[in-house]
mmCIF file of C-alpha atoms in Angstrom:
data_model
loop_
_atom_site.group_PDB
_atom_site.id
_atom_site.type_symbol
_atom_site.label_atom_id
_atom_site.label_comp_id
_atom_site.label_asym_id
_atom_site.label_seq_id
_atom_site.Cartn_x
_atom_site.Cartn_y
_atom_site.Cartn_z
ATOM 1 C CA MET B 1 170.632 5.619 166.622
ATOM 2 C CA ILE B 2 168.833 5.607 163.310
ATOM 3 C CA LEU B 3 170.320 3.887 160.272
ATOM 4 C CA GLU B 4 170.119 4.875 156.621
ATOM 5 C CA PHE B 5 171.713 2.627 154.037
ATOM 6 C CA ARG B 6 172.781 4.241 150.794
ATOM 7 C CA ILE B 7 173.273 1.706 147.953
ATOM 8 C CA PRO B 8 174.425 2.976 144.528
ATOM 9 C CA LEU B 9 173.349 0.836 141.549
ATOM 10 C CA PRO B 10 174.652 0.878 137.988
ATOM 11 C CA LEU B 11 171.286 1.882 136.302
ATOM 12 C CA THR B 12 168.730 4.629 136.282
ATOM 13 C CA VAL B 13 165.733 4.898 138.529
ATOM 14 C CA ASP B 14 163.461 3.953 135.668
ATOM 15 C CA ASP B 15 165.640 0.878 134.871
ATOM 16 C CA PHE B 16 165.531 -0.124 138.534
ATOM 17 C CA GLN B 17 161.761 -0.218 138.600
ATOM 18 C CA VAL B 18 161.780 -2.927 135.848
ATOM 19 C CA ALA B 19 164.744 -4.797 137.377
ATOM 20 C CA GLN B 20 163.169 -4.796 140.789
ATOM 21 C CA LEU B 21 159.925 -6.410 139.577
ATOM 22 C CA ALA B 22 161.890 -9.063 137.713
ATOM 23 C CA MET B 23 164.022 -9.902 140.734
ATOM 24 C CA VAL B 24 160.999 -10.055 143.096
ATOM 25 C CA ILE B 25 159.344 -12.608 140.765
ATOM 26 C CA LYS B 26 162.565 -14.519 140.481
ATOM 27 C CA ALA B 27 163.033 -14.628 144.274
ATOM 28 C CA GLN B 28 159.509 -15.732 144.819
ATOM 29 C CA GLU B 29 159.776 -18.576 142.382
ATOM 30 C CA LYS B 30 163.093 -19.698 143.921
ATOM 31 C CA VAL B 31 161.704 -20.139 147.492
ATOM 32 C CA THR B 32 158.165 -21.223 146.741
ATOM 33 C CA GLY B 33 157.162 -24.905 146.494
ATOM 34 C CA GLY B 34 156.243 -27.900 148.687
ATOM 35 C CA GLY B 35 153.719 -25.969 150.672
ATOM 36 C CA GLU B 36 156.121 -23.199 151.645
ATOM 37 C CA GLY B 37 157.341 -19.921 150.190
ATOM 38 C CA ILE B 38 155.522 -16.709 149.308
ATOM 39 C CA VAL B 39 151.866 -16.385 148.626
ATOM 40 C CA VAL B 40 150.618 -13.185 147.016
ATOM 41 C CA LEU B 41 147.179 -12.358 148.459
ATOM 42 C CA LYS B 42 146.685 -8.877 147.125
ATOM 43 C CA ASN B 43 148.250 -6.863 144.323
ATOM 44 C CA GLU B 44 146.100 -3.782 143.622
ATOM 45 C CA PRO B 45 146.438 -0.034 142.987
ATOM 46 C CA PHE B 46 145.795 2.317 145.919
ATOM 47 C CA ASP B 47 145.472 6.135 146.203
ATOM 48 C CA ASN B 48 145.928 7.658 149.663
ATOM 49 C CA THR B 49 147.105 11.081 148.616
ATOM 50 C CA ASP B 50 144.376 12.671 150.765
ATOM 51 C CA GLY B 51 145.162 10.418 153.724
ATOM 52 C CA HIS B 52 141.675 8.886 153.915
ATOM 53 C CA MET B 53 142.900 5.273 154.258
ATOM 54 C CA GLY B 54 144.350 5.923 157.777
ATOM 55 C CA LEU B 55 146.050 2.799 159.359
ATOM 56 C CA SER B 56 146.652 -0.612 157.906
ATOM 57 C CA GLU B 57 144.212 -3.169 159.360
ATOM 58 C CA ILE B 58 147.031 -5.768 159.514
ATOM 59 C CA SER B 59 150.018 -3.906 160.770
ATOM 60 C CA LYS B 60 148.387 -0.770 162.242
ATOM 61 C CA THR B 61 150.906 1.266 160.252
ATOM 62 C CA PRO B 62 149.941 4.730 158.945
ATOM 63 C CA ILE B 63 149.491 4.202 155.173
ATOM 64 C CA PRO B 64 151.694 6.699 153.299
ATOM 65 C CA LYS B 65 150.020 9.608 151.656
ATOM 66 C CA VAL B 66 150.921 8.556 148.092
ATOM 67 C CA LYS B 67 149.462 6.789 145.048
ATOM 68 C CA GLY B 68 150.766 3.443 143.793
ATOM 69 C CA GLN B 69 150.504 -0.338 144.045
ATOM 70 C CA TYR B 70 149.723 -2.151 147.255
ATOM 71 C CA THR B 71 150.741 -5.771 147.801
ATOM 72 C CA LEU B 72 150.021 -8.187 150.636
ATOM 73 C CA LYS B 73 152.072 -11.360 150.814
ATOM 74 C CA LYS B 74 152.225 -14.269 153.277
ATOM 75 C CA TYR B 75 155.638 -15.899 153.903
ATOM 76 C CA LEU B 76 155.429 -19.608 154.919
ATOM 77 C CA LEU B 77 158.577 -20.229 156.929
ATOM 78 C CA SER B 78 158.405 -23.548 158.786
ATOM 79 C CA SER B 79 161.547 -25.093 157.231
ATOM 80 C CA MET B 80 163.487 -21.861 157.637
ATOM 81 C CA CYS B 81 162.925 -21.465 161.389
ATOM 82 C CA PRO B 82 165.387 -22.683 164.076
ATOM 83 C CA ARG B 83 164.191 -25.796 165.896
ATOM 84 C CA VAL B 84 163.922 -24.045 169.199
ATOM 85 C CA LEU B 85 161.452 -21.601 167.730
ATOM 86 C CA LYS B 86 159.388 -24.408 166.053
ATOM 87 C CA ALA B 87 159.280 -26.262 169.398
ATOM 88 C CA ILE B 88 157.584 -23.452 171.308
ATOM 89 C CA MET B 89 155.350 -21.938 168.592
ATOM 90 C CA PRO B 90 152.154 -23.352 166.986
ATOM 91 C CA ALA B 91 152.748 -24.718 163.435
ATOM 92 C CA ASP B 92 150.228 -22.301 161.985
ATOM 93 C CA SER B 93 152.068 -19.248 163.393
ATOM 94 C CA LEU B 94 155.326 -19.821 161.483
ATOM 95 C CA PHE B 95 154.574 -17.186 158.826
ATOM 96 C CA LEU B 96 155.006 -13.491 158.142
ATOM 97 C CA TRP B 97 152.780 -10.868 156.691
ATOM 98 C CA GLU B 98 154.489 -8.435 154.196
ATOM 99 C CA GLU B 99 152.695 -5.230 153.238
ATOM 100 C CA ALA B 100 154.125 -2.903 150.659
ATOM 101 C CA TRP B 101 152.924 0.457 149.394
ATOM 102 C CA ASN B 102 154.928 0.991 146.366
ATOM 103 C CA ALA B 103 154.812 4.467 144.857
ATOM 104 C CA HIS B 104 157.996 4.216 142.819
ATOM 105 C CA PRO B 105 160.556 5.758 143.444
ATOM 106 C CA TYR B 106 159.230 5.649 147.101
ATOM 107 C CA CYS B 107 158.194 2.478 148.879
ATOM 108 C CA LEU B 108 157.185 1.540 152.421
ATOM 109 C CA THR B 109 157.434 -2.188 153.348
ATOM 110 C CA VAL B 110 156.087 -3.571 156.685
ATOM 111 C CA MET B 111 156.527 -7.077 157.979
ATOM 112 C CA THR B 112 154.575 -8.530 160.954
ATOM 113 C CA ASN B 113 153.484 -11.901 162.387
ATOM 114 C CA GLY B 114 149.977 -12.603 163.652
ATOM 115 C CA TYR B 115 151.295 -14.595 166.575
ATOM 116 C CA PHE B 116 153.534 -11.931 168.085
ATOM 117 C CA SER B 117 152.319 -8.612 169.305
ATOM 118 C CA MET B 118 153.427 -5.528 167.334
ATOM 119 C CA ASP B 119 155.912 -4.488 170.026
ATOM 120 C CA LYS B 120 157.727 -7.820 169.728
ATOM 121 C CA PHE B 121 157.746 -8.348 165.968
ATOM 122 C CA LYS B 122 157.366 -5.551 163.467
ATOM 123 C CA LEU B 123 159.743 -4.167 160.827
ATOM 124 C CA ALA B 124 159.001 -1.083 158.702
ATOM 125 C CA ILE B 125 161.439 -0.087 156.019
ATOM 126 C CA GLU B 126 161.274 3.036 153.832
ATOM 127 C CA SER B 127 162.991 3.170 150.491
ATOM 128 C CA HIS B 128 163.566 5.956 148.098
ATOM 129 C CA TYR B 129 165.460 5.714 144.759
ATOM 130 C CA LEU B 130 167.138 8.726 143.229
ATOM 131 C CA ASN B 131 169.436 9.433 140.311
ATOM 132 C CA ASP B 132 172.306 10.625 142.360
ATOM 133 C CA VAL B 133 175.532 9.394 143.911
ATOM 134 C CA GLY B 134 174.546 10.024 147.531
ATOM 135 C CA THR B 135 174.385 13.839 147.500
ATOM 136 C CA SER B 136 170.774 13.958 148.665
ATOM 137 C CA GLU B 137 171.168 14.353 152.415
ATOM 138 C CA ASN B 138 167.530 13.866 153.290
ATOM 139 C CA ALA B 139 165.985 11.744 150.628
ATOM 140 C CA LEU B 140 163.524 10.198 153.130
ATOM 141 C CA ASN B 141 162.326 13.548 154.530
ATOM 142 C CA MET B 142 163.349 12.797 158.076
ATOM 143 C CA PRO B 143 162.520 15.434 160.709
ATOM 144 C CA GLU B 144 165.446 17.300 162.209
ATOM 145 C CA LYS B 145 165.276 15.326 165.441
ATOM 146 C CA GLU B 146 165.815 12.027 163.516
ATOM 147 C CA LEU B 147 168.540 13.509 161.357
ATOM 148 C CA LYS B 148 170.602 14.256 164.426
ATOM 149 C CA LYS B 149 170.478 10.562 165.473
ATOM 150 C CA ARG B 150 170.973 9.184 161.904
ATOM 151 C CA GLU B 151 174.037 7.159 160.922
ATOM 152 C CA VAL B 152 174.548 6.795 157.116
ATOM 153 C CA ILE B 153 176.052 3.452 155.957
ATOM 154 C CA PHE B 154 177.252 3.445 152.265
ATOM 155 C CA VAL B 155 177.084 0.011 150.677
ATOM 156 C CA ASP B 156 179.248 -0.733 147.718
ATOM 157 C CA VAL B 157 177.752 -3.728 145.848
ATOM 158 C CA ALA B 158 181.124 -4.529 144.238
ATOM 159 C CA LYS B 159 182.835 -5.169 147.655
ATOM 160 C CA LYS B 160 182.646 -8.911 148.071
ATOM 161 C CA GLY B 161 181.755 -10.681 151.216
ATOM 162 C CA SER B 162 182.377 -14.286 152.087
ATOM 163 C CA GLU B 163 179.295 -15.530 150.253
ATOM 164 C CA LYS B 164 179.951 -17.294 146.979
ATOM 165 C CA LEU B 165 177.504 -15.994 144.298
ATOM 166 C CA PRO B 166 176.458 -17.445 140.964
ATOM 167 C CA ALA B 167 178.312 -15.867 138.057
ATOM 168 C CA ASP B 168 175.098 -14.321 136.703
ATOM 169 C CA GLU B 169 174.491 -12.602 140.047
ATOM 170 C CA ASP B 170 177.979 -11.483 140.886
ATOM 171 C CA VAL B 171 178.506 -7.888 139.742
ATOM 172 C CA THR B 172 182.213 -8.217 139.912
ATOM 173 C CA VAL B 173 182.275 -10.816 137.098
ATOM 174 C CA TYR B 174 178.951 -10.425 135.236
ATOM 175 C CA HIS B 175 178.734 -8.189 132.109
ATOM 176 C CA SER B 176 175.378 -7.150 130.722
ATOM 177 C CA GLN B 177 175.623 -6.999 126.948
ATOM 178 C CA LYS B 178 172.201 -5.375 126.651
ATOM 179 C CA ARG B 179 173.057 -2.536 129.092
ATOM 180 C CA ASN B 180 176.845 -2.641 128.537
ATOM 181 C CA VAL B 181 177.300 -2.649 132.299
ATOM 182 C CA GLY B 182 179.805 -4.637 134.436
ATOM 183 C CA PRO B 183 181.806 -6.220 135.714
ATOM 184 C CA LEU B 184 182.140 -3.695 138.536
ATOM 185 C CA ALA B 185 185.242 -2.930 140.641
ATOM 186 C CA PRO B 186 185.170 -1.466 144.150
ATOM 187 C CA GLU B 187 184.136 2.200 144.155
ATOM 188 C CA TRP B 188 182.938 1.931 140.562
ATOM 189 C CA TYR B 189 180.261 4.564 141.303
ATOM 190 C CA LYS B 190 182.868 7.322 141.605
ATOM 191 C CA THR B 191 183.378 7.360 137.833
ATOM 192 C CA ALA B 192 180.050 5.931 136.636
ATOM 193 C CA SER B 193 177.785 8.074 134.430
ATOM 194 C CA ARG B 194 174.562 6.144 135.170
ATOM 195 C CA ILE B 195 173.678 5.618 138.800
ATOM 196 C CA ALA B 196 170.571 5.118 140.850
ATOM 197 C CA LEU B 197 170.992 5.419 144.593
ATOM 198 C CA SER B 198 168.791 3.473 146.880
ATOM 199 C CA HIS B 199 168.179 5.145 150.215
ATOM 200 C CA ILE B 200 166.895 2.493 152.736
ATOM 201 C CA HIS B 201 165.825 3.410 156.283
ATOM 202 C CA PRO B 202 164.640 0.631 158.726
ATOM 203 C CA ARG B 203 162.037 2.967 160.245
ATOM 204 C CA SER B 204 160.875 1.015 163.272
ATOM 205 C CA GLY B 205 160.307 -2.360 164.817
ATOM 206 C CA ASN B 206 161.638 -5.448 166.550
ATOM 207 C CA VAL B 207 162.758 -8.427 164.638
ATOM 208 C CA LEU B 208 163.574 -11.973 165.574
ATOM 209 C CA LEU B 209 166.455 -13.373 163.485
ATOM 210 C CA GLN B 210 168.080 -16.736 163.182
ATOM 211 C CA GLU B 211 171.763 -17.051 163.953
ATOM 212 C CA GLY B 212 173.215 -20.485 163.302
ATOM 213 C CA ASP B 213 170.946 -23.402 163.633
ATOM 214 C CA ASP B 214 169.083 -22.949 166.789
ATOM 215 C CA SER B 215 169.759 -19.553 168.377
ATOM 216 C CA ILE B 216 167.547 -16.447 168.215
ATOM 217 C CA SER B 217 168.519 -12.871 168.533
ATOM 218 C CA LEU B 218 166.512 -9.672 168.755
ATOM 219 C CA ILE B 219 167.342 -6.562 166.691
ATOM 220 C CA ARG B 220 165.697 -3.285 167.370
ATOM 221 C CA TYR B 221 165.284 -0.362 164.917
ATOM 222 C CA PRO B 222 165.964 2.487 165.530
ATOM 223 C CA ARG B 223 168.929 1.318 167.575
ATOM 224 C CA ARG B 224 168.966 2.532 171.064
ATOM 225 C CA PRO B 225 172.026 4.365 172.377
#
């Protein structure tokens, strides 16, 4: 099974580009400090429209044939890892590499770890942002073989989960005076006039995740039947 997440957002694709940059910076500042967090190692333009760049030296991922901005980040994760993982792994292995080839409105993000082999830890995610409400049935240009296995999951950002969010991050209570947007009710996108839809496809990989304090689970994408 192959998953595609469709996430409508109350802004245009151009607005989203600005908002995404702002939120990335905010998130990095929030988790960085005390020798841990996110270190930006590269942030530079790239042009692979002719395909000459081949594979990434870090993740061995085929670099998309697009033109945009390439970033390389290192996530220092020691305090976020379960104790059982820290007990069996060298201290200098508790990090992730994140590569992103951002050719807005398309982006490919790949996360790996230098300690694990690529078949044990690798996550590649494709994203494409469109000004529609989910009517584009193949926004990520999947081949017919993948489309037959695809499951589309529609995510409504106004449907609350159990997590308590700060008021300025909760779309069900926050109102943007500058944009005159919000608060949002469930299924808000059915009557909205300004929508950007985020198509997100976990393309491949195996990922170790924390569940609770000390347990580890393995998630594979695409899902196997």
